[in-house]
mmCIF file of C-alpha atoms and ligand atoms in Angstrom:
data_model
loop_
_atom_site.group_PDB
_atom_site.id
_atom_site.type_symbol
_atom_site.label_atom_id
_atom_site.label_comp_id
_atom_site.label_asym_id
_atom_site.label_seq_id
_atom_site.Cartn_x
_atom_site.Cartn_y
_atom_site.Cartn_z
ATOM 1 C CA MET W 7 99.602 97.092 100.132
ATOM 2 C CA ARG W 8 98.014 97.475 96.743
ATOM 3 C CA ILE W 9 98.203 100.385 94.316
ATOM 4 C CA ARG W 10 95.170 100.613 92.042
ATOM 5 C CA THR W 11 92.909 102.977 90.118
ATOM 6 C CA GLU W 12 90.349 104.803 92.252
ATOM 7 C CA THR W 13 86.729 103.669 91.862
ATOM 8 C CA LYS W 14 83.448 105.396 92.784
ATOM 9 C CA ASN W 15 83.309 103.398 96.002
ATOM 10 C CA ASP W 16 86.540 105.082 97.095
ATOM 11 C CA PHE W 17 85.371 108.700 96.753
ATOM 12 C CA LYS W 18 84.228 109.115 100.364
ATOM 13 C CA HIS W 19 87.333 107.402 101.717
ATOM 14 C CA VAL W 20 89.605 109.530 99.530
ATOM 15 C CA PHE W 21 87.877 112.672 100.811
ATOM 16 C CA ASN W 22 88.442 111.592 104.418
ATOM 17 C CA LEU W 23 92.031 110.626 103.707
ATOM 18 C CA ASN W 24 92.844 114.035 102.211
ATOM 19 C CA TYR W 25 91.043 115.774 105.050
ATOM 20 C CA THR W 26 93.125 113.919 107.635
ATOM 21 C CA ALA W 27 96.477 113.990 105.811
ATOM 22 C CA PHE W 28 96.235 117.751 105.288
ATOM 23 C CA GLY W 29 95.748 118.457 108.988
ATOM 24 C CA ASN W 30 91.953 118.251 109.249
ATOM 25 C CA ARG W 31 91.409 120.822 106.505
ATOM 26 C CA ASP W 32 89.131 120.147 103.559
ATOM 27 C CA ASP W 33 90.850 122.325 100.899
ATOM 28 C CA GLU W 34 92.641 119.466 99.166
ATOM 29 C CA ALA W 35 89.749 117.038 99.693
ATOM 30 C CA LYS W 36 87.456 119.526 97.921
ATOM 31 C CA LEU W 37 90.053 120.155 95.234
ATOM 32 C CA VAL W 38 89.991 116.433 94.379
ATOM 33 C CA GLU W 39 86.199 116.588 94.069
ATOM 34 C CA GLN W 40 86.341 119.666 91.820
ATOM 35 C CA ILE W 41 88.894 118.019 89.554
ATOM 36 C CA ARG W 42 86.898 114.772 89.403
ATOM 37 C CA PHE W 43 83.905 116.586 87.972
ATOM 38 C CA SER W 44 85.955 118.645 85.517
ATOM 39 C CA ASP W 45 87.248 118.093 81.971
ATOM 40 C CA GLY W 46 90.741 117.742 83.352
ATOM 41 C CA PHE W 47 89.999 114.489 85.155
ATOM 42 C CA ILE W 48 91.775 111.373 83.891
ATOM 43 C CA PRO W 49 90.280 108.385 85.775
ATOM 44 C CA GLU W 50 93.391 106.176 85.361
ATOM 45 C CA LEU W 51 95.473 108.908 86.998
ATOM 46 C CA SER W 52 93.478 108.964 90.226
ATOM 47 C CA ILE W 53 95.323 106.269 92.114
ATOM 48 C CA VAL W 54 94.851 104.840 95.582
ATOM 49 C CA ALA W 55 96.999 102.810 97.952
ATOM 50 C CA GLU W 56 94.951 100.180 99.773
ATOM 51 C CA ALA W 57 96.112 98.303 102.865
ATOM 52 C CA GLN W 58 93.921 95.586 104.358
ATOM 53 C CA GLY W 59 90.868 96.993 102.625
ATOM 54 C CA ASP W 60 91.439 100.590 103.761
ATOM 55 C CA ILE W 61 92.461 103.510 101.559
ATOM 56 C CA VAL W 62 95.704 104.808 103.071
ATOM 57 C CA GLY W 63 97.054 106.902 100.200
ATOM 58 C CA HIS W 64 95.868 108.790 97.126
ATOM 59 C CA LEU W 65 97.474 110.559 94.194
ATOM 60 C CA LEU W 66 95.847 112.644 91.505
ATOM 61 C CA LEU W 67 97.306 113.796 88.200
ATOM 62 C CA SER W 68 95.068 115.918 85.996
ATOM 63 C CA LYS W 69 95.162 117.927 82.796
ATOM 64 C CA ALA W 70 96.633 121.416 82.555
ATOM 65 C CA LYS W 71 97.943 123.598 79.738
ATOM 66 C CA LEU W 72 101.345 124.926 78.864
ATOM 67 C CA THR W 73 100.840 127.971 76.659
ATOM 68 C CA ASN W 74 103.093 130.100 74.491
ATOM 69 C CA GLU W 75 102.663 132.181 71.341
ATOM 70 C CA ASP W 76 102.617 129.017 69.205
ATOM 71 C CA GLY W 77 99.639 127.541 71.067
ATOM 72 C CA ASP W 78 98.783 125.185 73.897
ATOM 73 C CA LYS W 79 100.305 121.905 74.925
ATOM 74 C CA GLU W 80 98.461 119.493 77.177
ATOM 75 C CA VAL W 81 100.465 118.534 80.247
ATOM 76 C CA VAL W 82 99.537 117.055 83.610
ATOM 77 C CA VAL W 83 99.828 118.478 87.104
ATOM 78 C CA LEU W 84 100.378 116.396 90.192
ATOM 79 C CA ALA W 85 98.078 117.521 93.009
ATOM 80 C CA PRO W 86 97.389 116.410 95.555
ATOM 81 C CA VAL W 87 99.235 113.413 96.956
ATOM 82 C CA ALA W 88 98.460 112.264 100.467
ATOM 83 C CA VAL W 89 99.157 109.349 102.783
ATOM 84 C CA LEU W 90 97.431 108.842 106.135
ATOM 85 C CA PRO W 91 99.771 110.070 108.912
ATOM 86 C CA GLU W 92 100.186 106.637 110.513
ATOM 87 C CA PHE W 93 101.203 105.150 107.141
ATOM 88 C CA GLN W 94 103.717 107.852 106.187
ATOM 89 C CA LYS W 95 107.467 107.273 105.780
ATOM 90 C CA LYS W 96 106.941 103.711 104.610
ATOM 91 C CA GLY W 97 107.405 104.418 100.927
ATOM 92 C CA ILE W 98 103.691 104.597 100.019
ATOM 93 C CA GLY W 99 103.918 108.181 98.726
ATOM 94 C CA SER W 100 106.884 107.168 96.547
ATOM 95 C CA LYS W 101 105.023 104.151 95.160
ATOM 96 C CA LEU W 102 102.014 106.318 94.271
ATOM 97 C CA ILE W 103 104.172 108.946 92.584
ATOM 98 C CA LYS W 104 106.182 106.389 90.582
ATOM 99 C CA GLU W 105 103.013 104.630 89.466
ATOM 100 C CA GLY W 106 101.416 107.973 88.567
ATOM 101 C CA LEU W 107 104.389 109.020 86.452
ATOM 102 C CA LYS W 108 104.474 105.629 84.730
ATOM 103 C CA ARG W 109 100.776 105.829 83.900
ATOM 104 C CA ALA W 110 100.983 109.465 82.736
ATOM 105 C CA LYS W 111 103.766 108.506 80.333
ATOM 106 C CA LYS W 112 101.683 105.579 79.068
ATOM 107 C CA GLU W 113 98.809 108.017 78.434
ATOM 108 C CA GLY W 114 101.191 109.996 76.221
ATOM 109 C CA TYR W 115 102.012 112.933 78.493
ATOM 110 C CA GLY W 116 105.544 114.279 78.214
ATOM 111 C CA LEU W 117 105.645 116.729 81.119
ATOM 112 C CA VAL W 118 104.323 116.705 84.689
ATOM 113 C CA PHE W 119 104.294 119.869 86.778
ATOM 114 C CA LEU W 120 103.746 120.441 90.473
ATOM 115 C CA ILE W 121 104.131 122.893 93.285
ATOM 116 C CA GLY W 122 105.774 120.968 96.085
ATOM 117 C CA HIS W 123 108.526 120.455 98.579
ATOM 118 C CA PRO W 124 111.958 120.866 96.922
ATOM 119 C CA ASP W 125 113.493 118.148 99.138
ATOM 120 C CA TYR W 126 110.929 115.457 98.322
ATOM 121 C CA TYR W 127 110.271 115.495 94.587
ATOM 122 C CA PRO W 128 113.725 115.600 92.883
ATOM 123 C CA LYS W 129 114.268 111.881 93.546
ATOM 124 C CA PHE W 130 111.366 111.164 91.168
ATOM 125 C CA GLY W 131 112.917 113.308 88.414
ATOM 126 C CA PHE W 132 111.371 116.695 89.217
ATOM 127 C CA GLN W 133 113.520 119.793 88.647
ATOM 128 C CA PRO W 134 112.914 123.524 89.087
ATOM 129 C CA ALA W 135 110.699 124.450 86.130
ATOM 130 C CA ARG W 136 111.611 128.109 85.628
ATOM 131 C CA ALA W 137 115.215 127.094 84.890
ATOM 132 C CA HIS W 138 113.748 125.284 81.856
ATOM 133 C CA GLY W 139 111.870 128.287 80.533
ATOM 134 C CA MET W 140 108.560 127.509 82.262
ATOM 135 C CA GLU W 141 106.509 130.184 83.994
ATOM 136 C CA LEU W 142 103.707 130.224 86.527
ATOM 137 C CA THR W 143 101.848 133.372 87.469
ATOM 138 C CA GLN W 144 98.555 131.973 88.821
ATOM 139 C CA PHE W 145 100.268 131.178 92.117
ATOM 140 C CA GLN W 146 103.062 133.247 93.643
ATOM 141 C CA VAL W 147 105.617 130.577 94.465
ATOM 142 C CA PRO W 148 109.417 130.545 94.774
ATOM 143 C CA ASP W 149 111.463 129.023 91.957
ATOM 144 C CA ASP W 150 112.456 125.876 93.831
ATOM 145 C CA VAL W 151 108.897 124.693 94.564
ATOM 146 C CA PHE W 152 107.584 125.047 91.002
ATOM 147 C CA MET W 153 108.842 121.838 89.435
ATOM 148 C CA VAL W 154 108.626 119.819 86.244
ATOM 149 C CA CYS W 155 109.386 116.205 85.411
ATOM 150 C CA GLU W 156 110.164 115.082 81.879
ATOM 151 C CA LEU W 157 108.478 111.785 80.964
ATOM 152 C CA ILE W 158 109.396 111.690 77.293
ATOM 153 C CA ASN W 159 112.962 112.460 76.227
ATOM 154 C CA GLY W 160 113.311 115.809 74.508
ATOM 155 C CA GLU W 161 110.023 117.259 75.834
ATOM 156 C CA LEU W 162 111.764 119.705 78.168
ATOM 157 C CA GLU W 163 114.157 120.898 75.526
ATOM 158 C CA ASN W 164 111.307 121.383 73.052
ATOM 159 C CA SER W 165 108.828 123.109 75.389
ATOM 160 C CA VAL W 166 108.654 126.543 76.965
ATOM 161 C CA GLY W 167 105.679 128.479 78.197
ATOM 162 C CA GLU W 168 103.390 129.384 81.026
ATOM 163 C CA LEU W 169 101.647 126.676 82.999
ATOM 164 C CA HIS W 170 97.933 127.228 83.462
ATOM 165 C CA TYR W 171 96.139 125.244 86.131
ATOM 166 C CA PRO W 172 92.497 124.675 85.162
ATOM 167 C CA LYS W 173 89.484 126.351 86.794
ATOM 168 C CA ALA W 174 88.923 123.443 89.188
ATOM 169 C CA PHE W 175 91.956 124.558 91.204
ATOM 170 C CA PHE W 176 90.404 127.939 91.831
ATOM 171 C CA ALA W 177 86.821 126.756 92.296
ATOM 172 C CA ALA W 178 87.953 124.769 95.332
ATOM 173 C CA ALA W 179 89.700 127.808 96.784
ATOM 174 C CA THR W 180 86.682 130.084 96.398
ATOM 175 C CA GLN W 181 84.341 127.607 98.085
ATOM 176 C CA LYS W 182 86.029 127.985 101.441
HETATM 177 C C1 COA T 221 104.012 113.974 101.199
HETATM 178 C C2 COA T 221 103.473 112.581 101.550
HETATM 179 C C3 COA T 221 102.396 112.195 100.546
HETATM 180 C C4 COA T 221 104.619 111.586 101.470
HETATM 181 O O1 COA T 221 104.091 110.279 101.691
HETATM 182 P P1 COA T 221 104.953 109.120 102.364
HETATM 183 O O2 COA T 221 104.237 107.832 102.153
HETATM 184 O O3 COA T 221 105.334 109.479 103.736
HETATM 185 O O4 COA T 221 106.236 109.186 101.419
HETATM 186 P P2 COA T 221 107.472 108.202 101.441
HETATM 187 O O5 COA T 221 107.354 107.221 102.543
HETATM 188 O O6 COA T 221 107.629 107.674 100.072
HETATM 189 O O7 COA T 221 108.645 109.207 101.699
HETATM 190 C C5 COA T 221 108.654 110.033 102.856
HETATM 191 C C6 COA T 221 109.943 109.896 103.571
HETATM 192 O O8 COA T 221 110.007 108.625 104.175
HETATM 193 C C7 COA T 221 111.230 108.004 103.830
HETATM 194 N N1 COA T 221 110.980 106.559 103.752
HETATM 195 C C8 COA T 221 110.487 105.885 102.704
HETATM 196 N N2 COA T 221 110.381 104.568 102.999
HETATM 197 C C9 COA T 221 110.814 104.437 104.267
HETATM 198 C C10 COA T 221 110.925 103.343 105.142
HETATM 199 N N3 COA T 221 110.573 102.105 104.754
HETATM 200 N N4 COA T 221 111.389 103.584 106.377
HETATM 201 C C11 COA T 221 111.721 104.834 106.775
HETATM 202 N N5 COA T 221 111.622 105.923 105.990
HETATM 203 C C12 COA T 221 111.184 105.718 104.761
HETATM 204 C C13 COA T 221 111.606 108.589 102.510
HETATM 205 O O9 COA T 221 113.000 108.512 102.276
HETATM 206 C C14 COA T 221 111.139 109.994 102.660
HETATM 207 O O10 COA T 221 112.079 110.763 103.338
HETATM 208 P P3 COA T 221 112.673 112.065 102.648
HETATM 209 O O11 COA T 221 111.487 112.923 102.275
HETATM 210 O O12 COA T 221 113.532 112.630 103.702
HETATM 211 O O13 COA T 221 113.391 111.527 101.459
HETATM 212 C C15 COA T 221 102.916 112.536 103.001
HETATM 213 O O14 COA T 221 103.903 113.008 103.885
HETATM 214 C C16 COA T 221 101.643 113.345 103.207
HETATM 215 O O15 COA T 221 100.534 112.862 102.962
HETATM 216 N N6 COA T 221 101.766 114.610 103.689
HETATM 217 C C17 COA T 221 100.623 115.431 103.969
HETATM 218 C C18 COA T 221 99.991 115.896 102.682
HETATM 219 C C19 COA T 221 100.978 116.672 101.834
HETATM 220 O O16 COA T 221 101.641 117.589 102.313
HETATM 221 N N7 COA T 221 101.073 116.301 100.522
HETATM 222 C C20 COA T 221 102.031 116.905 99.610
HETATM 223 C C21 COA T 221 101.548 118.151 99.014
HETATM 224 S S1 COA T 221 100.333 117.880 97.735
#
């Protein structure tokens, strides 16, 4: 199994993977496409897991903004991550997430946010974000699923504000 940066040749396979992993629904598959063609796309942070030539997993981290009265801070959001059902529970999702966080840190990002399962993400360093002074109003989600991971020491202590997902996240939703 190989973890590598997504290339153009993977786009169709990544669409199909997200379609299948999310229960034969195209919401997340379309979200990936919207993000890819937006300003928030960071090519090195679209990562695939390849097994015997097939794409079996994908992770996308893209740009978002943390805003407060002092201005905006660029952060990244993790969404989506998916592994083909028959390849799940083998550690592929974990490998993608760890690689994504490592790369995001290398790109200079200090904070990663996500909306996700509170049992899965804490092992990678994610914690409930509102407890750290972060807010999210674009989506109505409980405190424990809105999470943040600190990549650079001190970033959490020195940042508060409201997370704003970019337009791409809403364009996908309205296309349904
Ligand atoms: C969420 C998702 C990406 C996780 O991918 P995955 O490859 O199954 O993730 P992992 O294998 O790293 O971890 C999953 C579980 O398998 C366990 N696991 C990891 N390696 C294992 C192994 N070798 N043997 C048995 N279990 C293992 C992990 O401990 C974990 O269990 P836990 O959640 O109880 O801790 C995958 O389930 C998925 O695609 N779901 C559908 C799409 C989705 O909901 N995405 C998330 C929202 S964006």
